[in-house]
Short mmCIF file of C-alpha atoms and ligand atoms in Angstrom, two decimals:
data_model
loop_
_atom_site.label_atom_id
_atom_site.label_comp_id
_atom_site.label_asym_id
_atom_site.label_seq_id
_atom_site.Cartn_x
_atom_site.Cartn_y
_atom_site.Cartn_z
CA MET A 1 0.00 0.00 0.00
CA GLY A 2 1.36 3.45 -0.94
CA ASP A 3 0.97 6.64 1.04
CA VAL A 4 -2.55 7.57 2.05
CA CYS A 5 -4.37 10.73 1.01
CA LEU A 6 -7.44 11.22 3.22
CA VAL A 7 -10.10 13.49 1.73
CA ILE A 8 -12.74 14.82 4.13
CA GLY A 9 -15.67 15.93 1.96
CA ALA A 10 -15.28 13.89 -1.22
CA GLY A 11 -18.15 14.81 -3.50
CA ALA A 12 -18.16 14.88 -7.30
CA GLY A 13 -16.42 18.28 -7.29
CA ILE A 14 -13.08 19.23 -5.71
CA GLY A 15 -12.93 16.49 -3.06
CA GLY A 16 -13.51 13.54 -5.38
CA HIS A 17 -11.19 14.89 -8.05
CA VAL A 18 -8.39 15.49 -5.56
CA GLY A 19 -8.78 11.87 -4.41
CA LYS A 20 -8.62 10.66 -8.03
CA ARG A 21 -5.56 12.83 -8.74
CA PHE A 22 -3.60 11.46 -5.79
CA ALA A 23 -4.68 7.89 -6.58
CA ALA A 24 -3.45 8.31 -10.17
CA ASP A 25 0.04 8.80 -8.75
CA GLY A 26 0.07 5.81 -6.44
CA TYR A 27 -1.59 7.08 -3.27
CA HIS A 28 -4.39 5.21 -1.59
CA ALA A 29 -7.32 7.64 -1.68
CA ALA A 30 -9.41 7.35 1.50
CA LEU A 31 -12.59 9.20 0.56
CA CYS A 32 -15.00 10.44 3.21
CA ARG A 33 -18.41 11.93 2.59
CA ARG A 34 -21.55 12.23 4.64
CA SER A 35 -24.62 10.92 2.92
CA ASP A 36 -24.17 9.44 -0.55
CA GLN A 37 -22.98 5.81 -0.42
CA ASP A 38 -23.62 5.33 -4.15
CA GLY A 39 -21.56 8.40 -5.01
CA LEU A 40 -18.76 7.10 -2.79
CA ASP A 41 -18.91 3.64 -4.38
CA ARG A 42 -18.80 5.16 -7.87
CA MET A 43 -15.66 7.17 -7.07
CA VAL A 44 -13.91 4.17 -5.51
CA ALA A 45 -14.86 2.00 -8.53
CA GLU A 46 -13.61 4.65 -10.96
CA ILE A 47 -10.22 4.79 -9.22
CA GLU A 48 -9.94 1.00 -9.04
CA GLU A 49 -10.87 0.59 -12.71
CA LYS A 50 -7.86 2.72 -13.55
CA GLY A 51 -5.62 0.49 -11.41
CA GLY A 52 -5.61 2.79 -8.39
CA SER A 53 -6.36 2.10 -4.74
CA ALA A 54 -9.21 3.72 -2.81
CA SER A 55 -11.64 3.21 0.03
CA GLY A 56 -14.95 4.88 0.85
CA HIS A 57 -15.92 6.06 4.34
CA LEU A 58 -19.48 7.22 4.91
CA VAL A 59 -19.04 9.46 7.96
CA ASN A 60 -20.61 12.65 9.24
CA ALA A 61 -17.33 14.37 9.97
CA ILE A 62 -18.74 16.92 12.39
CA ALA A 63 -20.35 14.33 14.67
CA GLU A 64 -18.65 13.85 18.03
CA ASN A 65 -15.41 11.82 17.72
CA ALA A 66 -16.10 11.04 14.05
CA LEU A 67 -12.95 12.63 12.63
CA GLU A 68 -10.80 11.20 15.40
CA GLU A 69 -12.24 7.68 14.82
CA LEU A 70 -11.90 7.99 11.04
CA ILE A 71 -8.22 8.92 11.32
CA ALA A 72 -7.57 6.04 13.74
CA ASP A 73 -9.42 3.63 11.44
CA VAL A 74 -7.48 4.70 8.33
CA GLU A 75 -4.14 4.68 10.14
CA THR A 76 -4.77 1.20 11.60
CA HIS A 77 -6.38 -0.57 8.67
CA ILE A 78 -5.04 1.22 5.59
CA GLY A 79 -1.79 3.03 6.30
CA PRO A 80 -0.14 6.25 7.45
CA ILE A 81 -1.89 9.40 6.22
CA LYS A 82 0.69 11.49 4.37
CA THR A 83 -1.75 14.10 3.06
CA VAL A 84 -5.09 15.12 4.49
CA VAL A 85 -7.44 17.30 2.49
CA TYR A 86 -10.04 19.20 4.50
CA ASN A 87 -12.69 20.01 1.92
CA LEU A 88 -15.82 20.66 4.00
CA GLY A 89 -17.37 24.02 3.37
CA ALA A 90 -19.63 25.87 5.80
CA GLN A 91 -22.09 27.26 3.28
CA ILE A 92 -25.66 27.25 4.55
CA GLY A 93 -27.19 29.47 1.87
CA ASN A 94 -28.07 33.12 2.26
CA ARG A 95 -29.64 33.87 5.64
CA ALA A 96 -30.35 37.25 7.14
CA LEU A 97 -29.05 37.75 10.67
CA SER A 98 -32.59 37.31 12.04
CA ASP A 99 -32.71 33.91 10.33
CA THR A 100 -29.32 32.79 11.65
CA GLY A 101 -29.98 31.05 14.96
CA LEU A 102 -27.26 30.03 17.39
CA LYS A 103 -27.39 26.43 16.20
CA VAL A 104 -26.89 27.43 12.58
CA PHE A 105 -24.04 29.73 13.51
CA GLU A 106 -22.40 26.98 15.53
CA ARG A 107 -22.84 24.39 12.76
CA GLY A 108 -20.91 26.64 10.39
CA TRP A 109 -18.12 26.91 12.93
CA ARG A 110 -18.04 23.12 13.46
CA MET A 111 -17.68 22.49 9.74
CA GLY A 112 -15.53 25.45 8.85
CA THR A 113 -13.17 25.82 11.76
CA GLN A 114 -13.43 23.17 14.45
CA GLY A 115 -12.96 20.29 11.98
CA VAL A 116 -9.56 21.64 10.94
CA PHE A 117 -8.59 21.96 14.61
CA ARG A 118 -9.70 18.38 15.34
CA ILE A 119 -7.72 16.97 12.43
CA ALA A 120 -4.59 18.87 13.41
CA SER A 121 -4.95 17.78 17.05
CA THR A 122 -5.35 14.12 16.08
CA LEU A 123 -3.11 13.73 13.07
CA PHE A 124 -0.25 16.19 13.51
CA PRO A 125 1.32 14.30 16.45
CA LEU A 126 1.43 11.19 14.23
CA MET A 127 2.83 13.15 11.28
CA GLU A 128 5.42 14.71 13.56
CA GLN A 129 6.58 11.26 14.73
CA ARG A 130 6.90 10.23 11.08
CA GLY A 131 8.91 13.32 10.16
CA GLY A 132 6.23 15.32 8.34
CA GLY A 133 3.01 15.48 6.37
CA THR A 134 0.67 17.81 4.51
CA MET A 135 -2.76 19.32 5.17
CA LEU A 136 -4.50 21.02 2.26
CA VAL A 137 -7.48 23.12 3.32
CA THR A 138 -10.03 24.18 0.73
CA SER A 139 -11.26 27.67 1.39
CA ALA A 140 -13.65 30.16 -0.16
CA THR A 141 -14.10 33.87 -0.88
CA SER A 142 -15.92 34.14 2.46
CA ALA A 143 -12.60 33.59 4.28
CA VAL A 144 -11.50 37.07 3.26
CA ARG A 145 -14.73 38.92 2.43
CA GLY A 146 -17.93 39.00 4.43
CA ASN A 147 -21.30 39.40 2.75
CA ALA A 148 -24.97 39.90 3.59
CA GLY A 149 -26.53 36.56 4.46
CA GLN A 150 -23.16 34.94 5.11
CA HIS A 151 -22.70 35.57 8.84
CA SER A 152 -22.13 31.95 9.84
CA HIS A 153 -20.22 31.03 6.68
CA ALA A 154 -17.84 34.00 6.64
CA ALA A 155 -17.07 33.82 10.37
CA ALA A 156 -16.30 30.10 10.11
CA MET A 157 -14.16 30.39 6.99
CA GLY A 158 -12.29 33.46 8.24
CA GLY A 159 -11.53 31.57 11.45
CA ARG A 160 -10.30 28.62 9.40
CA ARG A 161 -7.85 30.85 7.57
CA MET A 162 -6.37 32.20 10.80
CA LEU A 163 -6.19 28.69 12.24
CA CYS A 164 -4.19 27.55 9.18
CA GLN A 165 -1.75 30.40 9.70
CA SER A 166 -1.35 29.53 13.39
CA LEU A 167 -0.83 25.85 12.59
CA ASN A 168 1.86 26.76 10.10
CA ALA A 169 3.57 28.95 12.67
CA GLU A 170 3.86 25.96 15.01
CA PHE A 171 4.27 23.05 12.61
CA ALA A 172 6.12 24.19 9.48
CA ALA A 173 9.41 23.81 11.36
CA LYS A 174 8.33 20.23 12.12
CA ASN A 175 7.98 19.56 8.39
CA ILE A 176 4.17 19.66 8.42
CA HIS A 177 2.92 21.78 5.55
CA VAL A 178 -0.50 23.44 5.83
CA ALA A 179 -1.80 25.15 2.70
CA HIS A 180 -4.92 27.34 2.75
CA ILE A 181 -6.31 27.29 -0.79
CA LEU A 182 -8.90 29.95 -1.47
CA ILE A 183 -11.34 29.03 -4.23
CA ASP A 184 -12.63 32.39 -5.45
CA SER A 185 -15.03 31.31 -8.23
CA GLY A 186 -17.93 28.96 -8.67
CA VAL A 187 -16.90 25.34 -9.18
CA ASN A 188 -18.46 22.72 -11.45
CA ALA A 189 -19.56 20.83 -8.35
CA PRO A 190 -22.94 19.11 -8.77
CA ASP A 191 -23.07 17.79 -5.19
CA THR A 192 -22.67 21.20 -3.55
CA LEU A 193 -23.24 24.24 -5.80
CA GLY A 194 -25.51 22.11 -8.02
CA LYS A 195 -27.75 21.06 -5.11
CA MET A 196 -27.79 24.54 -3.62
CA MET A 197 -28.87 26.14 -6.92
CA GLY A 198 -31.26 23.38 -7.98
CA GLU A 199 -30.96 21.37 -11.19
CA GLU A 200 -32.51 23.92 -13.54
CA ASN A 201 -30.44 26.91 -12.39
CA PHE A 202 -27.27 24.83 -12.27
CA GLU A 203 -27.89 23.79 -15.90
CA LYS A 204 -28.27 27.48 -16.82
CA LEU A 205 -25.01 28.25 -15.05
CA LEU A 206 -23.25 25.42 -16.88
CA ASP A 207 -24.58 26.75 -20.20
CA ALA A 208 -23.52 30.31 -19.40
CA LYS A 209 -20.09 29.73 -17.90
CA GLY A 210 -19.19 26.02 -18.07
CA ARG A 211 -19.13 23.44 -20.88
CA GLY A 212 -15.88 24.57 -22.48
CA LYS A 213 -16.27 28.30 -21.66
CA ASP A 214 -14.08 27.77 -18.58
CA GLY A 215 -15.81 30.44 -16.51
CA LEU A 216 -16.65 27.82 -13.90
CA MET A 217 -13.69 26.19 -12.19
CA GLU A 218 -13.12 22.60 -13.25
CA PRO A 219 -12.39 20.42 -10.20
CA SER A 220 -9.93 18.24 -12.12
CA ALA A 221 -7.84 21.35 -12.84
CA ILE A 222 -8.03 22.40 -9.18
CA ALA A 223 -6.91 18.89 -8.21
CA ASP A 224 -3.71 19.23 -10.27
CA THR A 225 -2.77 22.26 -8.17
CA TYR A 226 -3.51 20.40 -4.91
CA TYR A 227 -1.23 17.58 -6.01
CA HIS A 228 1.52 20.00 -6.93
CA ILE A 229 1.32 21.84 -3.58
CA ALA A 230 1.57 18.58 -1.67
CA HIS A 231 4.82 17.79 -3.48
CA GLN A 232 6.58 21.16 -3.33
CA HIS A 233 10.17 21.42 -2.19
CA ARG A 234 10.09 22.73 1.37
CA SER A 235 12.35 25.64 0.48
CA ALA A 236 9.39 27.02 -1.50
CA TRP A 237 6.14 25.94 0.15
CA THR A 238 2.84 27.63 -0.70
CA PHE A 239 1.02 28.61 2.50
CA GLU A 240 -1.80 30.61 0.93
CA LEU A 241 -3.10 30.56 -2.58
CA ASP A 242 -6.12 32.00 -4.33
CA MET A 243 -7.51 30.46 -7.47
CA ARG A 244 -10.27 31.69 -9.75
CA ALA A 245 -11.51 31.26 -13.28
CA PHE A 246 -9.99 33.53 -15.93
CA SER A 247 -13.37 35.28 -16.35
CA ASP A 248 -13.53 36.23 -12.67
CA ILE A 249 -10.57 38.57 -12.82
CA ALA A 250 -12.26 41.98 -12.77
CA TRP A 251 -15.44 40.16 -13.74
CA TRP A 252 -17.38 43.30 -14.67
CA ASN A 253 -14.92 43.80 -17.52
CA HIS A 254 -14.99 40.31 -18.94
CA PRO A 255 -17.14 39.59 -22.00
CA LEU A 256 -18.14 36.18 -20.63
CA ASN A 257 -20.03 37.86 -17.82
CA LEU A 258 -21.96 40.12 -20.17
CA ASN A 259 -23.87 37.08 -21.47
CA ILE A 260 -25.51 36.22 -18.14
N1 NAP B 301 -18.66 24.65 -5.15
C1 NAP B 301 -18.27 25.91 -5.24
O1 NAP B 301 -18.73 26.67 -6.11
C2 NAP B 301 -17.22 26.44 -4.28
C3 NAP B 301 -16.80 27.78 -4.42
C4 NAP B 301 -15.83 28.26 -3.55
C5 NAP B 301 -15.31 27.43 -2.56
N2 NAP B 301 -15.75 26.13 -2.44
C6 NAP B 301 -15.21 25.30 -1.37
O2 NAP B 301 -14.96 23.99 -1.89
C7 NAP B 301 -15.18 23.01 -0.86
C8 NAP B 301 -16.17 22.00 -1.33
O3 NAP B 301 -15.79 21.49 -2.59
P1 NAP B 301 -16.90 21.25 -3.71
O4 NAP B 301 -17.90 22.36 -3.68
O5 NAP B 301 -16.20 20.97 -4.99
O6 NAP B 301 -17.69 19.99 -3.18
P2 NAP B 301 -17.44 18.41 -3.38
O7 NAP B 301 -16.01 18.08 -3.19
O8 NAP B 301 -18.10 17.95 -4.62
O9 NAP B 301 -18.31 17.82 -2.20
C9 NAP B 301 -18.07 18.08 -0.85
C10 NAP B 301 -18.72 16.96 -0.08
O10 NAP B 301 -18.58 17.22 1.31
C11 NAP B 301 -19.45 16.33 1.93
N3 NAP B 301 -19.82 16.77 3.27
C12 NAP B 301 -20.55 17.85 3.63
N4 NAP B 301 -20.72 17.86 4.96
C13 NAP B 301 -20.09 16.77 5.43
C14 NAP B 301 -19.92 16.21 6.72
N5 NAP B 301 -20.45 16.80 7.81
N6 NAP B 301 -19.21 15.06 6.85
C15 NAP B 301 -18.67 14.46 5.76
N7 NAP B 301 -18.81 14.93 4.51
C16 NAP B 301 -19.50 16.08 4.35
C17 NAP B 301 -20.70 16.23 1.06
O11 NAP B 301 -21.03 14.86 1.02
P3 NAP B 301 -22.54 14.31 0.74
O12 NAP B 301 -22.90 14.83 -0.62
O13 NAP B 301 -22.37 12.82 0.78
O14 NAP B 301 -23.43 14.84 1.83
C18 NAP B 301 -20.22 16.80 -0.29
O15 NAP B 301 -20.51 15.96 -1.35
C19 NAP B 301 -15.65 23.79 0.36
O16 NAP B 301 -14.57 24.00 1.22
C20 NAP B 301 -16.16 25.11 -0.20
O17 NAP B 301 -16.05 26.16 0.72
C21 NAP B 301 -16.70 25.64 -3.28
#
């Protein structure tokens, strides 16, 4: 068994594609998602059909002890986790402050911030004993820019960014590389953006910006960058990165956006 890449939040978008990318280069991809066993099975089968190694773990990562038990399970039964990808978002849709109860606010924090803390607390001591490791954290525009209706999301993602910086301050010298990767465009992600928008609107979005127009980020292209970051020479590590589609640079000026 090769090195293990554990992906927390492996849907058909970024998470699944990152798993496939690492598996294509000899890693075992341990894929975790919350509710879609068929989707998980399909991704594992796709990797295995190409000669790769993968396992599916249906786990609600924010449940008590779930992340800790998942890491112990993978380490014991599959192998040492060399790279962990924290890909859970904290998006709960647009909610006015009056519609953002304490529970909703706290759920965002559990998914956005606390999960990263729990992984670091559980896995970093093991990585340190082994001489190093990598954590790639998917982030979003909300980590650096608040917005109406995004109180829970932005607070959780902003906290996640600061946590990544603090983890780096303590662990980079121990050869543990934490990269905070800010995804600053919509992604061709049917399991998240697709479900949030609904099938019809997501199809419209794909027609307007996807399907060869490249105005929607392709998760396979994002996954190439994740793989590269995990294999950088430590004299030149990326700690923070923002990525967006070519049409989202000064979007009001780009002809692609005039068609919407
Ligand atoms: N999609 C976008 O447009 C976009 C834009 C900017 C940033 N991002 C960031 O990208 C990341 C998500 O990537 P993606 O949108 O491409 O999605 P994805 O990788 O296709 O799917 C993420 C998966 O996370 C799983 N998940 C959610 N809550 C979970 C939990 N409590 N325990 C275990 N698994 C859980 C879901 O599984 P189930 O489906 O099985 O429930 C979902 O399929 C997030 O960090 C988000 O902030 C996305």
